[in-house]
GROMACS .gro file of C-alpha atoms in nm:
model
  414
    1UNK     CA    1  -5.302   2.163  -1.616
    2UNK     CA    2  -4.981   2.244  -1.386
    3UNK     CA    3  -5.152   2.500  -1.081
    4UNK     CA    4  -4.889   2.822  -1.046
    5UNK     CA    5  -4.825   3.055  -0.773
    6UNK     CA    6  -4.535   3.307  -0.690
    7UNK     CA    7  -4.303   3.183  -0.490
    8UNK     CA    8  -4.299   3.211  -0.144
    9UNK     CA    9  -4.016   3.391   0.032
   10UNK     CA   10  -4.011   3.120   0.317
   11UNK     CA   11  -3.981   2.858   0.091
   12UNK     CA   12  -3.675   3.016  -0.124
   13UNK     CA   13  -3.486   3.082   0.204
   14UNK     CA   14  -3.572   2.693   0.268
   15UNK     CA   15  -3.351   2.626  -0.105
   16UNK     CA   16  -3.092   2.846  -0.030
   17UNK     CA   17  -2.871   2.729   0.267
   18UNK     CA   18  -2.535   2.853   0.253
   19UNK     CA   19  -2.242   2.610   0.323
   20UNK     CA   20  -1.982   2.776   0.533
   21UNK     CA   21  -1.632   2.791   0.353
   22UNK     CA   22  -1.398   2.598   0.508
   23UNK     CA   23  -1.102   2.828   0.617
   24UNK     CA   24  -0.845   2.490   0.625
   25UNK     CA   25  -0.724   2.465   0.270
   26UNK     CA   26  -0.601   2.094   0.401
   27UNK     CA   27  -0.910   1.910   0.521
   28UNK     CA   28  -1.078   2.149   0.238
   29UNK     CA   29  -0.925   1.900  -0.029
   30UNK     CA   30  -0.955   1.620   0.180
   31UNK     CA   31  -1.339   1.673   0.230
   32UNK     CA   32  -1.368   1.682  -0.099
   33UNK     CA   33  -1.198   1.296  -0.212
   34UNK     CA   34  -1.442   1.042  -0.221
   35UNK     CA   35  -1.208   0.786  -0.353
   36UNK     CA   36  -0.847   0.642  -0.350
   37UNK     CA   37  -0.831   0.796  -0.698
   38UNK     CA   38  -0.960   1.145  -0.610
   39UNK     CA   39  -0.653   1.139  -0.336
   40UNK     CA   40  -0.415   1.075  -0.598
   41UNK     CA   41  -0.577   1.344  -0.822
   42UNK     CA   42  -0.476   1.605  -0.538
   43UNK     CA   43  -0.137   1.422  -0.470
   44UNK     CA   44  -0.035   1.505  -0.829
   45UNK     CA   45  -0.147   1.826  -0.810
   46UNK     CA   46   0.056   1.894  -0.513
   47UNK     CA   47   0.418   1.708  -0.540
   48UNK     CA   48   0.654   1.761  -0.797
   49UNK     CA   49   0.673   1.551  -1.096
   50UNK     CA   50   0.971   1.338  -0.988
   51UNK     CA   51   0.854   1.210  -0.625
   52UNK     CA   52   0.494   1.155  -0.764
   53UNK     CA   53   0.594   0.928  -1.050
   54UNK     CA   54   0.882   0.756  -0.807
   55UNK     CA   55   0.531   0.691  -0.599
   56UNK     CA   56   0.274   0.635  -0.894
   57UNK     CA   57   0.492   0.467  -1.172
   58UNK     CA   58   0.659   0.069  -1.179
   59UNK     CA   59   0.896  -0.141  -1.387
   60UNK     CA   60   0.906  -0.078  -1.785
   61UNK     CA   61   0.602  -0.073  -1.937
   62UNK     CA   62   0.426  -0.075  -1.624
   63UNK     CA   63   0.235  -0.361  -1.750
   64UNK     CA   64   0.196  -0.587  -1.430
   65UNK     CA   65   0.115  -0.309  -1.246
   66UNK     CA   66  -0.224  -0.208  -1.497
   67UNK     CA   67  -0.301  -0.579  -1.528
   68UNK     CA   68  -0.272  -0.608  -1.094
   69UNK     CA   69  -0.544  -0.290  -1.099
   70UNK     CA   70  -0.750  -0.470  -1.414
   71UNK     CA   71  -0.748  -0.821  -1.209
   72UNK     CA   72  -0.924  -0.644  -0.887
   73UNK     CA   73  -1.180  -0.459  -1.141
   74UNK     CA   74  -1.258  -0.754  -1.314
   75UNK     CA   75  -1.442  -0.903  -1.045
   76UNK     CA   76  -1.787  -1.013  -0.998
   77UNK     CA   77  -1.948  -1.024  -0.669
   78UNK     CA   78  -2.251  -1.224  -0.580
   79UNK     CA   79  -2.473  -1.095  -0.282
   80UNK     CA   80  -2.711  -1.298  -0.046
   81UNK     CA   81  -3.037  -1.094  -0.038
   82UNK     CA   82  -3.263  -1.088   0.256
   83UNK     CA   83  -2.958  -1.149   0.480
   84UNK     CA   84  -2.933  -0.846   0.709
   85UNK     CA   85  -2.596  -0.683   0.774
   86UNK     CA   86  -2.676  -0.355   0.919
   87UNK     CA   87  -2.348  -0.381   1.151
   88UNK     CA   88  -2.048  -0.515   1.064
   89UNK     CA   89  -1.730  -0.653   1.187
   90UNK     CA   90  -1.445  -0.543   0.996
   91UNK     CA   91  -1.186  -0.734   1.303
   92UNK     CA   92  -0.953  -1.006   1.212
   93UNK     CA   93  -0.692  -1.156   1.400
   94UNK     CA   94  -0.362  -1.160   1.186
   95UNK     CA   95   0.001  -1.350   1.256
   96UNK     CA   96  -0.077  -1.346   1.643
   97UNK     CA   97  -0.230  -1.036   1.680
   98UNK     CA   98  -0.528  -0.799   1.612
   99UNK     CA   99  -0.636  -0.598   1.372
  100UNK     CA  100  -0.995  -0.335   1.310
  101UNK     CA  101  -0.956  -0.405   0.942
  102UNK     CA  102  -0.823  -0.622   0.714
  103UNK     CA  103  -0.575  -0.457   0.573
  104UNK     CA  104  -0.233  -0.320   0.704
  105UNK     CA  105   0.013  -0.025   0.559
  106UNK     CA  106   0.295  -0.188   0.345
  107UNK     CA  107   0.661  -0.055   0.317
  108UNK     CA  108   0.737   0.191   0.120
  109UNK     CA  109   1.093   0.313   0.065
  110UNK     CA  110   1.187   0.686   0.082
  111UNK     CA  111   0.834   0.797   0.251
  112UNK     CA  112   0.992   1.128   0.349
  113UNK     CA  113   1.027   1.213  -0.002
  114UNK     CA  114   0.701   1.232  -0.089
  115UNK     CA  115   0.615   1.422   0.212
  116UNK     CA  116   0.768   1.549   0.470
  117UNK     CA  117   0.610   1.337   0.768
  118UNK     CA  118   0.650   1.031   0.629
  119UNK     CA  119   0.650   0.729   0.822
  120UNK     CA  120   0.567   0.921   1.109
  121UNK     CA  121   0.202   0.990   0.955
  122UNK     CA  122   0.122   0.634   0.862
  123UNK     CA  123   0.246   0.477   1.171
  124UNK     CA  124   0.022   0.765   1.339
  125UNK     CA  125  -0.267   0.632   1.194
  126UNK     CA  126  -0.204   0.313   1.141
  127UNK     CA  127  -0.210   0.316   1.529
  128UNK     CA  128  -0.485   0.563   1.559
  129UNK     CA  129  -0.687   0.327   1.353
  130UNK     CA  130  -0.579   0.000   1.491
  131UNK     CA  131  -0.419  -0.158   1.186
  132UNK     CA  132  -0.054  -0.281   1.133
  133UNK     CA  133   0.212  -0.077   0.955
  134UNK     CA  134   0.526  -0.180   0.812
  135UNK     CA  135   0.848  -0.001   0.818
  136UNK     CA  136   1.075  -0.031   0.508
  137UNK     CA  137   1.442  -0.099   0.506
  138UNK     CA  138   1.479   0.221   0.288
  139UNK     CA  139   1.256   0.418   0.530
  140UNK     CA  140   1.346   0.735   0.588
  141UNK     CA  141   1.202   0.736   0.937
  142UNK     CA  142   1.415   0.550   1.227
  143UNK     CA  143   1.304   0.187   1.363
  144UNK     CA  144   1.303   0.401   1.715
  145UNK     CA  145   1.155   0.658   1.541
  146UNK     CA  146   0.820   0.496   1.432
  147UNK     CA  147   0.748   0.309   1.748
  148UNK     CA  148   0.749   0.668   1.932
  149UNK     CA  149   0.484   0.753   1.640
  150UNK     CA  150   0.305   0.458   1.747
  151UNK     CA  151   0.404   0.307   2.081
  152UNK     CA  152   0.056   0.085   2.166
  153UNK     CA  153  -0.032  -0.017   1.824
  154UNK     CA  154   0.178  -0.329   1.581
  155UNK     CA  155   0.472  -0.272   1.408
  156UNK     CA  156   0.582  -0.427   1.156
  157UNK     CA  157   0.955  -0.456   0.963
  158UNK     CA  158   1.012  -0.535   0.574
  159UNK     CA  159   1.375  -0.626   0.571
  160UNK     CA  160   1.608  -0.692   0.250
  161UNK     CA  161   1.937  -0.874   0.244
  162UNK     CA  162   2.191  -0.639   0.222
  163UNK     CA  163   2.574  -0.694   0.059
  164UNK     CA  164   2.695  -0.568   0.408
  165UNK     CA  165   2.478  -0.872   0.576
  166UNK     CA  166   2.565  -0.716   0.918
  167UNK     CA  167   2.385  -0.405   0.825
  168UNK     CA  168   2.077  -0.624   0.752
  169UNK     CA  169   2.100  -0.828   1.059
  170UNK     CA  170   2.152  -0.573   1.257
  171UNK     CA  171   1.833  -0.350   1.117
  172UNK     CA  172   1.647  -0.717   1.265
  173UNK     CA  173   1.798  -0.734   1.580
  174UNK     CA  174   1.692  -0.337   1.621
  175UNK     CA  175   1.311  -0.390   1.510
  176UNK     CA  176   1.278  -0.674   1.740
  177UNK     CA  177   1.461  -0.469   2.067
  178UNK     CA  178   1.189  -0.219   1.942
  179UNK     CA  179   0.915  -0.429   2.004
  180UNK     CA  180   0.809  -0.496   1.602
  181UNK     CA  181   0.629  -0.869   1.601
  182UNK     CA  182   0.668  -0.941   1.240
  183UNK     CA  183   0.937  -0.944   0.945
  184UNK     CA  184   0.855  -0.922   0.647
  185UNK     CA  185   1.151  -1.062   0.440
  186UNK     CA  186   1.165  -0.945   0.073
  187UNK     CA  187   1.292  -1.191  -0.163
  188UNK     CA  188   1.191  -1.020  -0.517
  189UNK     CA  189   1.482  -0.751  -0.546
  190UNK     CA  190   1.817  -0.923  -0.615
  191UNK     CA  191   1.853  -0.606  -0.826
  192UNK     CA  192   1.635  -0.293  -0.903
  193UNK     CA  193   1.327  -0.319  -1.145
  194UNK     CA  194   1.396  -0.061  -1.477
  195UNK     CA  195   1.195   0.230  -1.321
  196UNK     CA  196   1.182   0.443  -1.628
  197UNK     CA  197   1.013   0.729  -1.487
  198UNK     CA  198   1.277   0.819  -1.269
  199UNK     CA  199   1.489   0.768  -1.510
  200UNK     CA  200   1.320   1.005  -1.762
  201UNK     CA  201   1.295   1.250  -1.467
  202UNK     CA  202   1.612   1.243  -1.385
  203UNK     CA  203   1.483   1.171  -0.996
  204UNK     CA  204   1.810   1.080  -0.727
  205UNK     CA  205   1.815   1.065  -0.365
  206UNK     CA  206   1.842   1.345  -0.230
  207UNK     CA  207   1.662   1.525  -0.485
  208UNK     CA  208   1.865   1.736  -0.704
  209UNK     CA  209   1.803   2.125  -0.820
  210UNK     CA  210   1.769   2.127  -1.252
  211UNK     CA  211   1.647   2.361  -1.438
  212UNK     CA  212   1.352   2.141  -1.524
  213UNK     CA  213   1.262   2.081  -1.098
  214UNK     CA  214   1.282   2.438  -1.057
  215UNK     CA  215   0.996   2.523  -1.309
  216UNK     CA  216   0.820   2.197  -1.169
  217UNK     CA  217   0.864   2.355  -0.819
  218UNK     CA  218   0.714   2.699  -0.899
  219UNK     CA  219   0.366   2.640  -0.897
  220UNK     CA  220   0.457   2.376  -0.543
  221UNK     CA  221   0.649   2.620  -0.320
  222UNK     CA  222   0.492   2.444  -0.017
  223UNK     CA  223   0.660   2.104  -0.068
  224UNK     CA  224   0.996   2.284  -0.110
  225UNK     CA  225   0.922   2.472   0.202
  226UNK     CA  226   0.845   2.160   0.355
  227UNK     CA  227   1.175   1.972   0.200
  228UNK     CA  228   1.419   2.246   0.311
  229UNK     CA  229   1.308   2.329   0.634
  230UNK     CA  230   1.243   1.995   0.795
  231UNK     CA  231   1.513   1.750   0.921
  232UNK     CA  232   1.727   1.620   0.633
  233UNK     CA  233   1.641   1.274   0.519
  234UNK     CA  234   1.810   0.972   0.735
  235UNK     CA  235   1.766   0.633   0.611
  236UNK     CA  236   1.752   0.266   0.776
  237UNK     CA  237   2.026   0.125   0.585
  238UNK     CA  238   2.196   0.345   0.348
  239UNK     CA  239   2.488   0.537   0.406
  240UNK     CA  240   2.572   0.675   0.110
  241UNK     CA  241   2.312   0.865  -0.142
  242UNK     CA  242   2.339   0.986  -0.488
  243UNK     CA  243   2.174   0.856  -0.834
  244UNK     CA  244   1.871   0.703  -0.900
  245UNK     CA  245   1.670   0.468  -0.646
  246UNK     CA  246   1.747   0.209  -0.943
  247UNK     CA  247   2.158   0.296  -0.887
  248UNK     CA  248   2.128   0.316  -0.501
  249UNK     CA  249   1.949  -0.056  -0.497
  250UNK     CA  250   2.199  -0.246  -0.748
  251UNK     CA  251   2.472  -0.037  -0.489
  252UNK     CA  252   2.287  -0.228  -0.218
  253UNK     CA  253   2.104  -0.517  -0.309
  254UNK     CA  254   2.280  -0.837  -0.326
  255UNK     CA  255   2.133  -1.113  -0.629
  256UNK     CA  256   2.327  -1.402  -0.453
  257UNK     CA  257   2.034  -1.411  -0.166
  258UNK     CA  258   1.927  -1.771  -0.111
  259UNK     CA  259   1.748  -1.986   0.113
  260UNK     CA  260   2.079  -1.961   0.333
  261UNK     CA  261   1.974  -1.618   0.423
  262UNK     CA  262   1.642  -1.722   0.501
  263UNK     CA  263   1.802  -1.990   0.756
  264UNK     CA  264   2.010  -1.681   0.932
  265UNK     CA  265   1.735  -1.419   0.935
  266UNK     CA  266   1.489  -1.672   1.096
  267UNK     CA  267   1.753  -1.748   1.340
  268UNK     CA  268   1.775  -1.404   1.439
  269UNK     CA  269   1.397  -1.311   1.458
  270UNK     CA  270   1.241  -1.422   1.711
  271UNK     CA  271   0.842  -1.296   1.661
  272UNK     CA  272   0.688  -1.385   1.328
  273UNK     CA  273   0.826  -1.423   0.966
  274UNK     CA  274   0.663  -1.374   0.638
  275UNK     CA  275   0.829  -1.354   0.270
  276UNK     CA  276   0.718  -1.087   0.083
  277UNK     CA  277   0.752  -1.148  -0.319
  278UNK     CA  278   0.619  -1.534  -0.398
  279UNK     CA  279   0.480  -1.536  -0.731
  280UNK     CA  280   0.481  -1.899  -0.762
  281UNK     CA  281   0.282  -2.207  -0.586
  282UNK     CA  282   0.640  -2.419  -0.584
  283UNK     CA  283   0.816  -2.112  -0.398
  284UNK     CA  284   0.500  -2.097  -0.178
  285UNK     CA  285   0.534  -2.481  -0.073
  286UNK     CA  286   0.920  -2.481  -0.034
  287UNK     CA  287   0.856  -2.167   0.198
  288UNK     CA  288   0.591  -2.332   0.420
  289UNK     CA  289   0.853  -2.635   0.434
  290UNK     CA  290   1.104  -2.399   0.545
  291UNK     CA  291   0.874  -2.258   0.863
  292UNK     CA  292   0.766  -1.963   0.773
  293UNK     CA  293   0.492  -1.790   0.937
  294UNK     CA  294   0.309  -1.667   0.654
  295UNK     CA  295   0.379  -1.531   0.248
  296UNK     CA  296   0.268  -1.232   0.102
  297UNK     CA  297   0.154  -1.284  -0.302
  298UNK     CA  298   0.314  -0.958  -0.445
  299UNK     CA  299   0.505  -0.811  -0.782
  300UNK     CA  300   0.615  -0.548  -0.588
  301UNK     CA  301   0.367  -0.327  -0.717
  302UNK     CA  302   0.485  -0.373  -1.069
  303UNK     CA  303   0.831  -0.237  -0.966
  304UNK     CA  304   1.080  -0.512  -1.019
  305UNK     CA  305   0.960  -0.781  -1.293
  306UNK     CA  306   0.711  -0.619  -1.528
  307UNK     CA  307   0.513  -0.894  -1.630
  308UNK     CA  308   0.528  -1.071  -1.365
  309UNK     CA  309   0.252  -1.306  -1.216
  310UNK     CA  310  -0.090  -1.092  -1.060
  311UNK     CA  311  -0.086  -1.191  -0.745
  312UNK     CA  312  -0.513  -1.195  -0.658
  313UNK     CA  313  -0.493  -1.425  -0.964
  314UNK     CA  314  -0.259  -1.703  -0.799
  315UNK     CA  315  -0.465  -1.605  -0.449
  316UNK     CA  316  -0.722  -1.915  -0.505
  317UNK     CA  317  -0.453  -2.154  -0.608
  318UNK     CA  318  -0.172  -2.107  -0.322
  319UNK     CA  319  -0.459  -2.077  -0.060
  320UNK     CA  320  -0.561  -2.423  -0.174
  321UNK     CA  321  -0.237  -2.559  -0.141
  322UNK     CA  322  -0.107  -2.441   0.138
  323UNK     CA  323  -0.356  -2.188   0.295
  324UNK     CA  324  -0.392  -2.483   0.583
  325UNK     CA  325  -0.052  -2.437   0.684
  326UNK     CA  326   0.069  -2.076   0.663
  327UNK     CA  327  -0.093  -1.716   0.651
  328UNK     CA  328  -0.179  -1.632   0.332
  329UNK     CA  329  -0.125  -1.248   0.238
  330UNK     CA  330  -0.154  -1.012  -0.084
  331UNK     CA  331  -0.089  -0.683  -0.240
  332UNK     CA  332  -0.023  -0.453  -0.526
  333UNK     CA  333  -0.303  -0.288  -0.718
  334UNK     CA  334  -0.551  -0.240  -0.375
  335UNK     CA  335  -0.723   0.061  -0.498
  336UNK     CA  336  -1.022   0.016  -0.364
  337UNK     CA  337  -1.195  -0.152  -0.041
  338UNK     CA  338  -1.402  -0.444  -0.235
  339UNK     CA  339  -1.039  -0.507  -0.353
  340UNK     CA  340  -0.979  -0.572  -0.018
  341UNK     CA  341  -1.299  -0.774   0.049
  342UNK     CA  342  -1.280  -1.000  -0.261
  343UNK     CA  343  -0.913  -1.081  -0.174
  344UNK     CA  344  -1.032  -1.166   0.210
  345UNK     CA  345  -1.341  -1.404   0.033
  346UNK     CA  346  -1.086  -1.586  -0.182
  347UNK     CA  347  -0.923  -1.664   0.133
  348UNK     CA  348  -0.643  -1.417   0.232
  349UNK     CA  349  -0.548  -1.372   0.562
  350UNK     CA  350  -0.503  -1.003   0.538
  351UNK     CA  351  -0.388  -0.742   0.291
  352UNK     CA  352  -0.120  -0.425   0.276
  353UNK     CA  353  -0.183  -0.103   0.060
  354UNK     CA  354   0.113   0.075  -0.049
  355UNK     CA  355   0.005   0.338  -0.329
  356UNK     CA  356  -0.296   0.409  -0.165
  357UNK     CA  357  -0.153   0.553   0.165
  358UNK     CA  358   0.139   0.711  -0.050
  359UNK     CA  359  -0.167   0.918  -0.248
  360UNK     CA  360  -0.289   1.050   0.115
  361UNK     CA  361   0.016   1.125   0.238
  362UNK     CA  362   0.099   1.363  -0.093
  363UNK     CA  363  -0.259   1.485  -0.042
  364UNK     CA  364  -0.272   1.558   0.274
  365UNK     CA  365   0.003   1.441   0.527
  366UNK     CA  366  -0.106   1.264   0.816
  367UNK     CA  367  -0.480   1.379   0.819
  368UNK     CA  368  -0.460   1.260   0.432
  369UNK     CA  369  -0.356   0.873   0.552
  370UNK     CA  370  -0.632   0.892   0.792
  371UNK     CA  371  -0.844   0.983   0.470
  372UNK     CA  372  -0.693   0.676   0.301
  373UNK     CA  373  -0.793   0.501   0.565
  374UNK     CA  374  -1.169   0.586   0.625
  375UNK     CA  375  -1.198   0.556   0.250
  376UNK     CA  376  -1.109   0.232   0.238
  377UNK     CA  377  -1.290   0.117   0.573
  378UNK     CA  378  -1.606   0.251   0.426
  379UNK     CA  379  -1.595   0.084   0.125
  380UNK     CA  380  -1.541  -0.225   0.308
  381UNK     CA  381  -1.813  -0.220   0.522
  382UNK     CA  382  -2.041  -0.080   0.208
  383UNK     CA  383  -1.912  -0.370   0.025
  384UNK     CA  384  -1.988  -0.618   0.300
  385UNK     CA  385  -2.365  -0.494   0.360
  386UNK     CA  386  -2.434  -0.510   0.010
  387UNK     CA  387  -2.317  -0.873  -0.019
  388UNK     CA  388  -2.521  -0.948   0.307
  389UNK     CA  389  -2.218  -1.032   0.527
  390UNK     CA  390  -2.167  -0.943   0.893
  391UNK     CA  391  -1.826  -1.024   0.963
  392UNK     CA  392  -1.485  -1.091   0.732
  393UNK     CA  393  -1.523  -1.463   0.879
  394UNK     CA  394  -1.818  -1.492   0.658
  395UNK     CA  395  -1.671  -1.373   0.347
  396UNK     CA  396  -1.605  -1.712   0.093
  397UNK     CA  397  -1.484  -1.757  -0.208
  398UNK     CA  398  -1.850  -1.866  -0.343
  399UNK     CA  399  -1.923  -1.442  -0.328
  400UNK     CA  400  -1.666  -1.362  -0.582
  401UNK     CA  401  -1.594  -1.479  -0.927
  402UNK     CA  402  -1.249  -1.374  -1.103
  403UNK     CA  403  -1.348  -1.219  -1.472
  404UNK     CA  404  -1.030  -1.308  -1.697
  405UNK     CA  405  -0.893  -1.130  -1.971
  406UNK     CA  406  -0.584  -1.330  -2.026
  407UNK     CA  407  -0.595  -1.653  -2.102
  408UNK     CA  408  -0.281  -1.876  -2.125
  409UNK     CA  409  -0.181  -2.059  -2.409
  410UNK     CA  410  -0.067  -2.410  -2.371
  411UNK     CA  411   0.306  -2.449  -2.315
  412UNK     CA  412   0.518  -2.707  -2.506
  413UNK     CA  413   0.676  -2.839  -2.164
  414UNK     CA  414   0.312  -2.862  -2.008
   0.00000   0.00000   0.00000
């Protein structure tokens, strides 16, 4: 029979301890995300509808971008018990250089836009944290301007070919006066994806005043604040604004690029080259016969061709044919840090989050990309003591299997 007694006043002031209210409304949220998606819960909740789904949406029916997300959860990882981890080493060494993690920010066009410090806050932490981070073409955040915001750490430039080719080679020769030791060159936007979300919102660049943004802007004062009173947007490459970020690429973009380019821009660079886009292993060869550095698998995070390839599918093939000679590299769908570990055990090099730094900065501005961050380096290091592995170096592809939904069919040509 269960022995009663009245409780003890000690012991009840034991149970109830207090937690002081934080006074910060900021690190308030941000103490209370736990995960990549808990950031972009408060990012919604915080940015107008048109600059959140410019960040959160992709190409048409948005279908590479879900079946990118699906490919990383539709993994199975196999740990080593009774092999102790208790520290590990998240370091890798990545086209030349270092890096704490294994991961690096990616560019991201129009940062400003989502929040006001923009490239400023990732390159901040980027640097703060010891990873690389990429400026974009369409940043909104000078090449001068991000290596004051990070002056001792890597910097890295995504550059697109331009009509106006001077414009594009002189963007290069400014990133590499600045000091940035890698290029990424983006070969998967001859012309813009169909981003129907923008055009459903109606989103341009700048933003413009509607009747519909005005009622979406009541209950988000602060980011209007924030817009209005802040320096007005200035962009890498684009002198003229107006329409959608669909009408503002085609206005830009030129589909004629070709391996010509490739020959000009790696004449002009003079640190490291990678080509951001390959969704192919014969574009992947041809590149490494061409001298590139290194290739980054990406869609574009869904943005350009919807149904395109998933790039952490095509990681085990490409690193097996040409993973001896060049840096291997992926993105799109990284939602998660043992996203990021099973990429690095099916043998990528390194890794770049877009979406995921884009969430923290609409959370939180710069202390929300350090969230991202820590997030993300937590789950990694989780991740890697659970498996039983005490350094990326260890990581191989015998700790992950890739679960498959879709299955090709045979084609008549094959």
């Amino acid at each position: 029979m269960v022995q009663r007694q009245f409780p003890k006043p000690v012991e009840l002031l034991e149970l109830m301890q207090f937690k002081k209210p934080e006074l910060n409304g900021t690190k308030r949220r941000l103490d209370a995300a736990f995960t990549i998606a808990d950031l972009r819960t408060i990012a919604k909740r915080r940015t107008p509808k048109a600059a959140f789904d410019y960040t959160d949406g992709a190409a048409e029916g948005e279908t590479s971008l879900a079946r990118a997300r699906q490919a990383f959860e539709d993994v199975e990882f196999h740990p080593d018990v009774l092999r102790p981890a208790e520290n590990v080493d998240t370091f890798v060494q990545i086209l030349g250089g270092p890096s704490a993690l294994p991961f690096g920010i990616a560019p991201t066009g129009f940062t400003r836009l989502m929040q006001t410090e923009g490239e400023v806050a990732g390159a901040g932490a980027a640097g703060a944290a010891g990873i690389p981070f990429t400026l974009s073409t369409l940043g909104t955040t000078s090449i001068e301007g991000v290596k004051a915001a990070n002056p001792h750490g890597r910097n890295w430039f995504q550059l697109y070919v331009m009509r106006e080719r001077e414009i594009s080679y002189g963007l290069a020769k400014r990133a590499a006066e600045a000091g940035f030791d890698t290029l990424q060159f983006t070969v998967d936007t001859p012309v813009a994806g169909a981003r129907l979300r923008d055009k459903r919102n109606g989103f341009s660049i700048p933003p413009q005043l509607t009747l519909g943004t005005i009622v979406n802007a009541i209950p988000r004062p602060w980011w209007w604040i924030d817009f209005l009173t802040t320096p007005k947007l200035e962009f890498a490459s684009l002198s003229a604004t107006g329409g959608t970020v669909g009408d503002l690429l085609n206005a830009a973009m030129d589909p004629t690029i070709s391996y010509e380019d490739l020959e000009i821009i790696r004449g002009i660079w003079p640190g490291k080259i990678v080509i951001k886009g390959v969704q192919n292993v014969a574009d992947a060869k041809r590149l490494i016969d061409h001298g590139v550095d290194g290739i980054i698998l990406s869609n574009h995070g869904g943005r350009q061709l919807d149904r395109a390839p998933i790039p952490f599918h095509l990681l085990p093939t490409v690193v097996r044919e040409v993973g001896k000679d060049a840096t291997i590299m992926v993105d799109t769908g990284i939602m998660n840090g043992a996203d990021i570990v099973a990429a690095m055990a099916l043998g990528a090099k390194f890794t770049l989050i877009g979406r995921a730094y884009l969430y923290g900065l609409m959370a939180g501005g710069r202390a929300g990309v350090d969230k991202t961050i820590e997030i993300l380096r937590s789950e990694i290091e989780r991740t890697m003591k659970l498996l039983g592995v005490a350094s990326i170096a260890e990581l191989e592809p015998r700790h992950v299997t890739q679960l498959t939904r879709l299955a090709p069919m045979p084609r008549s040509d094959a």
